[in-house]
Coordinates of C-alpha atoms in Angstrom, one line a residue:
X109 CA 19.1 10.7 19.8
X110 CA 16.9 10.2 16.7
X111 CA 13.2 9.7 17.3
X112 CA 10.9 8.7 14.4
X113 CA 7.1 9.3 14.5
X114 CA 5.0 6.7 12.7
X115 CA 1.3 6.9 12.2
X116 CA -0.7 3.6 12.2
X117 CA -3.9 3.2 10.3
X118 CA -6.1 0.4 11.6
X119 CA -9.2 -1.8 11.6
X120 CA -10.4 -0.1 14.8
X121 CA -11.8 3.4 15.2
X122 CA -8.4 5.0 15.8
X123 CA -5.2 6.1 14.1
X124 CA -2.2 5.6 16.4
X125 CA 1.1 7.5 16.8
X126 CA 4.2 5.5 17.6
X127 CA 7.7 6.8 18.6
X128 CA 10.6 4.7 17.3
X129 CA 14.0 5.2 18.9
X130 CA 16.7 3.2 17.0
X131 CA 19.4 3.8 19.6
X132 CA 17.4 2.1 22.3
X133 CA 15.4 -0.2 20.0
X134 CA 12.2 1.0 21.5
X135 CA 8.8 1.4 19.9
X136 CA 6.1 3.0 22.0
X137 CA 2.5 4.2 21.6
X138 CA 2.5 8.0 22.3
X139 CA -1.0 9.0 21.3
X140 CA -4.1 8.1 19.3
X141 CA -7.1 9.8 17.8
X142 CA -10.6 8.5 17.2
X143 CA -11.5 8.9 13.5
X144 CA -14.4 6.5 12.7
X145 CA -15.0 2.9 11.6
X146 CA -11.8 1.4 10.1
X147 CA -9.5 4.3 9.1
X148 CA -7.4 1.8 7.2
X149 CA -5.4 4.0 4.8
X150 CA -3.5 7.2 5.4
X151 CA -1.7 9.6 3.0
X152 CA 0.0 13.0 3.5
X153 CA -1.0 16.3 1.9
X154 CA 1.4 16.9 -1.0
X155 CA 2.6 20.3 0.4
X156 CA 1.7 20.4 4.1
X157 CA 3.0 17.3 5.8
X158 CA 1.1 18.2 9.0
X159 CA -2.2 17.4 7.1
X160 CA -3.1 13.8 6.7
X161 CA -6.0 12.2 4.8
X162 CA -7.5 8.9 6.0
X163 CA -9.9 6.6 4.2
X164 CA -12.7 5.5 6.6
X165 CA -13.7 2.1 5.3
X166 CA -17.4 1.7 5.6
X167 CA -20.4 1.3 3.4
X168 CA -20.9 5.1 3.2
X169 CA -17.2 5.8 2.8
X170 CA -15.7 8.8 4.3
X171 CA -12.4 10.8 4.0
X172 CA -11.2 12.2 7.3
X173 CA -8.8 15.1 7.4
X174 CA -6.4 15.3 10.4
X175 CA -3.9 17.9 11.6
X176 CA -0.8 16.7 13.4
X177 CA 1.6 18.6 15.6
X178 CA 5.4 18.0 15.9
X179 CA 4.8 15.4 18.6
X180 CA 2.5 13.4 16.3
X181 CA -0.7 14.3 18.2
X182 CA -3.6 14.4 15.7
X183 CA -6.9 16.3 15.6
X184 CA -9.8 15.6 13.1
X185 CA -10.5 18.9 11.3
X186 CA -13.0 17.7 8.7
X187 CA -14.7 14.8 7.0
X188 CA -16.3 14.3 3.6
X189 CA -17.8 11.5 1.5
X190 CA -15.4 9.3 -0.3
X191 CA -17.6 9.0 -3.4
X192 CA -18.3 5.3 -2.8
X193 CA -18.1 2.4 -0.4
X194 CA -15.0 1.3 1.5
X195 CA -12.2 3.7 0.4
X196 CA -9.1 1.5 0.8
X197 CA -6.5 3.7 -1.1
X198 CA -5.8 7.4 -1.2
X199 CA -3.3 9.5 -3.1
X200 CA -2.8 13.2 -2.7
X201 CA -1.3 14.4 -5.9
X202 CA -0.6 18.0 -6.9
X203 CA -4.0 19.8 -6.4
X204 CA -6.2 16.7 -6.0
X205 CA -7.0 13.9 -3.7
X206 CA -7.5 10.6 -5.6
X207 CA -9.6 7.9 -4.0
X208 CA -10.1 4.3 -4.8
X209 CA -13.3 2.9 -3.3
X210 CA -13.0 -0.9 -3.1
X211 CA -16.6 -2.2 -2.7
X212 CA -18.3 0.2 -5.0
X213 CA -15.6 0.2 -7.7
X214 CA -15.7 4.0 -7.9
X215 CA -12.7 6.4 -8.4
X216 CA -13.2 9.8 -6.9
X217 CA -11.2 13.0 -7.5
X218 CA -11.5 15.7 -4.9
X219 CA -9.8 19.1 -5.5
X220 CA -7.6 20.3 -2.7
X221 CA -8.0 23.6 -0.9
X222 CA -5.6 25.8 1.0
X223 CA -8.3 26.4 3.6
X224 CA -9.4 23.8 6.2
X225 CA -10.6 21.1 5.8
X226 CA -8.4 21.3 2.6
X227 CA -11.0 19.4 0.4
X228 CA -13.5 20.9 -1.9
X229 CA -16.2 18.3 -1.5
X230 CA -18.8 20.0 -3.7
X231 CA -16.5 19.6 -6.7
X232 CA -15.9 15.9 -6.3
X233 CA -16.0 13.9 -9.5
X234 CA -16.7 10.2 -9.5
X235 CA -16.0 7.5 -12.1
X236 CA -17.7 4.1 -12.0
X237 CA -15.6 1.2 -13.2
X238 CA -16.9 -2.2 -14.0
X239 CA -15.6 -5.7 -14.5
X240 CA -15.7 -9.3 -13.1
X241 CA -13.6 -12.4 -12.7
X242 CA -14.1 -16.1 -12.2
X243 CA -13.9 -15.9 -8.4
X244 CA -17.6 -15.4 -7.6
X245 CA -17.0 -14.4 -3.9
X246 CA -14.3 -11.8 -4.6
X247 CA -14.7 -10.8 -8.3
X248 CA -18.4 -10.2 -8.7
X249 CA -17.7 -6.5 -9.5
X250 CA -14.9 -4.0 -10.0
X251 CA -12.8 -3.6 -6.8
X252 CA -10.2 -0.9 -6.8
X253 CA -7.4 -1.7 -4.4
X254 CA -4.7 0.9 -4.9
X255 CA -4.2 4.3 -6.5
X256 CA -0.5 5.0 -7.2
X257 CA 1.4 7.4 -9.5
X258 CA 4.1 5.9 -11.7
X259 CA 7.5 6.9 -10.4
X260 CA 8.8 8.4 -13.6
X261 CA 5.7 9.3 -15.6
X262 CA 2.5 11.4 -15.4
X263 CA 0.4 8.3 -15.2
X264 CA -1.7 6.9 -12.4
X265 CA -2.3 3.1 -12.0
X266 CA -5.3 1.5 -10.3
X267 CA -5.1 -2.3 -9.7
X268 CA -8.7 -3.6 -10.0
X269 CA -8.9 -6.9 -8.1
X270 CA -12.4 -7.7 -9.3
X271 CA -11.6 -7.2 -13.0
X272 CA -8.1 -8.9 -13.2
X273 CA -6.5 -5.7 -14.6
X274 CA -4.6 -2.6 -13.6
X275 CA -6.1 0.5 -15.1
X276 CA -3.8 3.1 -16.6
X277 CA -5.0 6.7 -16.2
X278 CA -3.7 10.0 -17.6
X279 CA -4.8 13.5 -16.7
X280 CA -6.4 15.7 -19.3
X281 CA -5.9 19.4 -19.4
X282 CA -9.1 20.2 -17.5
X283 CA -8.0 18.0 -14.7
X284 CA -10.1 14.9 -15.5
X285 CA -8.4 11.5 -15.2
X286 CA -9.1 9.2 -18.2
X287 CA -8.3 5.5 -18.7
X288 CA -5.9 5.1 -21.6
X289 CA -4.9 1.5 -21.2
X290 CA -4.8 -1.6 -19.0
X291 CA -2.5 -4.3 -17.8
X292 CA -4.3 -7.6 -18.0
X293 CA -3.6 -10.7 -15.8
X294 CA -4.6 -14.3 -15.8
X295 CA -8.2 -14.9 -14.8
X296 CA -8.8 -15.1 -11.1
X297 CA -5.4 -13.8 -10.0
X298 CA -6.8 -10.5 -8.4
X299 CA -4.2 -7.7 -8.7
X300 CA -3.9 -5.8 -5.4
X301 CA -0.9 -3.5 -5.4
X302 CA 1.9 -2.6 -7.9
X303 CA 5.5 -1.3 -7.6
X304 CA 8.0 -0.1 -10.2
X305 CA 11.7 -0.5 -10.9
X306 CA 13.3 0.8 -14.1
X307 CA 11.0 -0.2 -17.0
X308 CA 9.3 -3.1 -15.2
X309 CA 6.0 -3.1 -13.4
X310 CA 5.7 -5.6 -10.6
X311 CA 2.2 -6.6 -9.5
X312 CA 1.1 -8.4 -6.4
X313 CA -1.7 -10.8 -7.2
X314 CA -3.7 -11.3 -4.1
X315 CA -5.9 -14.2 -5.0
X316 CA -3.1 -16.5 -6.3
X317 CA -0.3 -15.1 -4.0
X318 CA 2.0 -14.4 -6.9
X319 CA 4.2 -11.6 -8.2
X320 CA 3.9 -10.8 -11.9
X321 CA 6.6 -8.8 -13.8
X322 CA 5.7 -6.9 -17.0
X323 CA 7.9 -4.9 -19.3
X324 CA 6.1 -1.5 -19.0
X325 CA 6.7 1.0 -21.9
X326 CA 5.0 4.4 -21.9
X327 CA 1.5 4.6 -23.4
X328 CA 0.1 3.8 -25.9
X329 CA 2.5 0.8 -26.1
X330 CA 1.2 -2.4 -24.5
X331 CA 3.0 -4.1 -21.5
X332 CA 4.6 -7.6 -22.0
X333 CA 4.5 -10.3 -19.3
X334 CA 8.0 -11.4 -18.4
X335 CA 7.6 -13.7 -15.4
X336 CA 5.3 -14.8 -12.6
X337 CA 6.4 -16.4 -9.3
X338 CA 4.8 -17.5 -6.1
X339 CA 5.1 -15.1 -3.1
X340 CA 6.4 -18.1 -1.1
X341 CA 8.9 -20.8 -2.0
X342 CA 6.9 -23.4 -0.1
X343 CA 3.2 -22.4 0.3
X344 CA 1.3 -24.3 3.0
X345 CA -0.4 -27.5 1.7
X346 CA -4.0 -28.4 1.3
X347 CA -6.8 -26.0 2.3
X348 CA -4.5 -23.5 4.1
X349 CA -3.1 -22.5 0.7
X350 CA -6.5 -21.1 -0.4
X351 CA -6.4 -18.6 2.5
X352 CA -2.9 -17.3 1.7
X353 CA -3.6 -13.8 0.5
X354 CA -0.5 -11.7 -0.4
X355 CA -1.0 -8.1 0.6
X356 CA 1.8 -5.6 0.0
X357 CA 4.7 -5.1 -2.4
X358 CA 7.4 -2.5 -2.0
X359 CA 10.6 -1.6 -3.9
X360 CA 12.6 1.1 -2.1
X361 CA 14.8 3.2 -4.3
X362 CA 18.5 2.1 -4.3
X363 CA 20.8 4.5 -2.3
X364 CA 24.3 4.7 -0.9
X365 CA 23.4 2.4 2.0
X366 CA 21.4 -0.1 -0.1
X367 CA 22.7 0.2 -3.6
X368 CA 21.1 -3.1 -4.9
X369 CA 17.3 -3.0 -5.4
X370 CA 15.1 -5.6 -3.8
X371 CA 11.4 -6.4 -3.9
X372 CA 9.6 -6.9 -0.5
X373 CA 6.3 -8.8 -0.4
X374 CA 4.0 -9.5 2.6
X375 CA 1.9 -12.6 2.9
X376 CA -1.1 -13.2 5.1
X377 CA -2.8 -16.0 7.0
X378 CA 0.1 -18.5 7.3
X379 CA -0.7 -21.3 9.7
X380 CA 2.8 -21.3 11.1
X381 CA 3.3 -20.4 14.7
X382 CA 6.2 -18.2 13.5
X383 CA 3.8 -15.9 11.7
X384 CA 3.5 -14.6 8.1
X385 CA 6.4 -14.4 5.7
X386 CA 8.0 -11.3 4.3
X387 CA 9.5 -12.5 1.0
X388 CA 12.5 -10.8 -0.6
X389 CA 13.1 -10.9 -4.3
X390 CA 15.6 -9.5 -6.8
X391 CA 14.3 -7.7 -9.9
X392 CA 14.1 -9.4 -13.2
X393 CA 17.5 -10.5 -14.6
X394 CA 18.7 -10.4 -18.2
X395 CA 16.4 -13.2 -19.1
X396 CA 13.4 -11.5 -17.5
X397 CA 13.2 -13.8 -14.5
X398 CA 12.5 -12.7 -10.9
X399 CA 15.0 -13.9 -8.3
X400 CA 14.1 -15.4 -5.0
X401 CA 16.4 -14.0 -2.3
X402 CA 15.1 -14.7 1.2
X403 CA 12.1 -15.3 3.4
X404 CA 11.7 -13.8 6.8
X405 CA 9.2 -15.1 9.4
X406 CA 7.7 -12.0 10.9
X407 CA 5.9 -13.2 14.0
X408 CA 2.9 -11.3 12.7
X409 CA -0.6 -12.7 11.9
X410 CA -2.4 -11.4 8.8
X411 CA 0.4 -9.1 7.8
X412 CA -1.5 -6.5 5.7
X413 CA 0.6 -3.3 5.6
X414 CA 4.2 -2.3 5.8
X415 CA 6.3 0.7 4.9
X416 CA 10.0 1.7 4.7
X417 CA 11.3 4.8 6.5
X418 CA 14.2 6.5 8.2
X419 CA 17.6 7.4 6.7
X420 CA 18.0 5.5 3.4
X421 CA 14.9 3.4 4.1
X422 CA 16.8 1.5 6.7
X423 CA 13.7 0.5 8.7
X424 CA 10.6 -1.4 7.8
X425 CA 7.5 -1.1 9.9
X426 CA 4.9 -3.9 9.6
X427 CA 1.8 -5.0 11.5
X428 CA -0.4 -8.0 12.1
X429 CA -4.1 -7.4 11.9
X430 CA -4.9 -10.6 13.8
X431 CA -1.9 -10.6 16.2
X432 CA 1.7 -9.8 16.8
X433 CA 1.2 -6.0 17.1
X434 CA 3.5 -3.7 15.2
X435 CA 7.2 -4.4 14.6
X436 CA 10.1 -2.5 13.1
X437 CA 12.7 -4.5 11.2
X438 CA 16.2 -3.3 10.1
X439 CA 17.4 -4.1 6.6
X440 CA 20.6 -6.1 6.8
X441 CA 23.0 -7.8 4.4
X442 CA 22.6 -5.0 2.0
X443 CA 18.8 -5.4 2.0
X444 CA 18.7 -9.1 1.5
X445 CA 17.5 -9.8 5.0
X446 CA 15.4 -8.2 7.8
X447 CA 16.3 -8.1 11.5
X448 CA 13.5 -7.8 14.1
X449 CA 14.5 -4.8 16.4
X450 CA 11.4 -3.4 18.1
X451 CA 7.8 -4.2 18.9
X452 CA 4.6 -2.7 20.4
X453 CA 1.2 -4.1 20.9
X454 CA -1.3 -2.3 18.7
X455 CA -4.8 -3.6 17.8
X456 CA -5.5 -4.4 14.1
X457 CA -2.8 -2.3 12.3
X458 CA -3.4 -2.0 8.5
X459 CA -1.1 0.8 7.2
X460 CA 1.7 3.1 8.1
X461 CA 3.1 6.6 7.4
X462 CA 6.5 7.8 8.6
X463 CA 6.1 11.5 9.6

């Protein structure tokens, strides 16, 4: 009987370990480890999957290093500075850990080590980004919200919610990452996360709850805007619409079980008693238009993070920071729909990692 282990980052002091058994449709809490205030983002070591790095979101940001056993029991083995305030996205890539610090707008690069705690803190380099937007509450400065490598190129992208742009970085021979271009968005839209399919970049715009599609050629060529759509077919009316903040965008790779690609987007703060919507889209068509496929009521409140896992990405784990716990959904109808299969109560889940 297959058992999947899932780590859950959170807006508590803990990282949780869940066991998901598809045959019995059960999702259970098996262990937890205290890390520090708001360990909201987790990423694996690129070579040793038992080592996990966690961003501890606080004013004096920290990176915690954890070691996990085969049962998913974790132990904190080290902690260093994140190089800024509120590290909300980490990426362990090759011989480096890349860190996006949200509140300070700083990008930190920490060399990896083979010896515990696996980070050479003294060699950390920090780059300060700057930028503003028209939203005075959310865009008073640069706010890095994701660090992600392009799926087919040696290029790292950093959506900057505060500056209404995604920064395009390439690595120089001495290991330094340098900005070589940007993707610009309409003022006040607030890019949060991006995903890729073929030669198109899809950006989740948090502040306007939209998805933008850009034709995305290699550098130094400039991207071209193709389409922009709302993350919901029927956003709530009146003042509620202003609090609808889209959060995650995922495009799992097509495979034998799910040959057609789809885009999955999480929304937050829906006033509906049925919880937030997970929207399903099809990639741009021959005319450059994004297709609206389906909307699934999740039963979750403030659906911040979600992640695909299991054989062929069959399962989607998602959580509600403000209620609903953690749920696992099954992709059905070739990926056009999602079926609720298991649930467990976990406080303030923010992100996930399938072990």
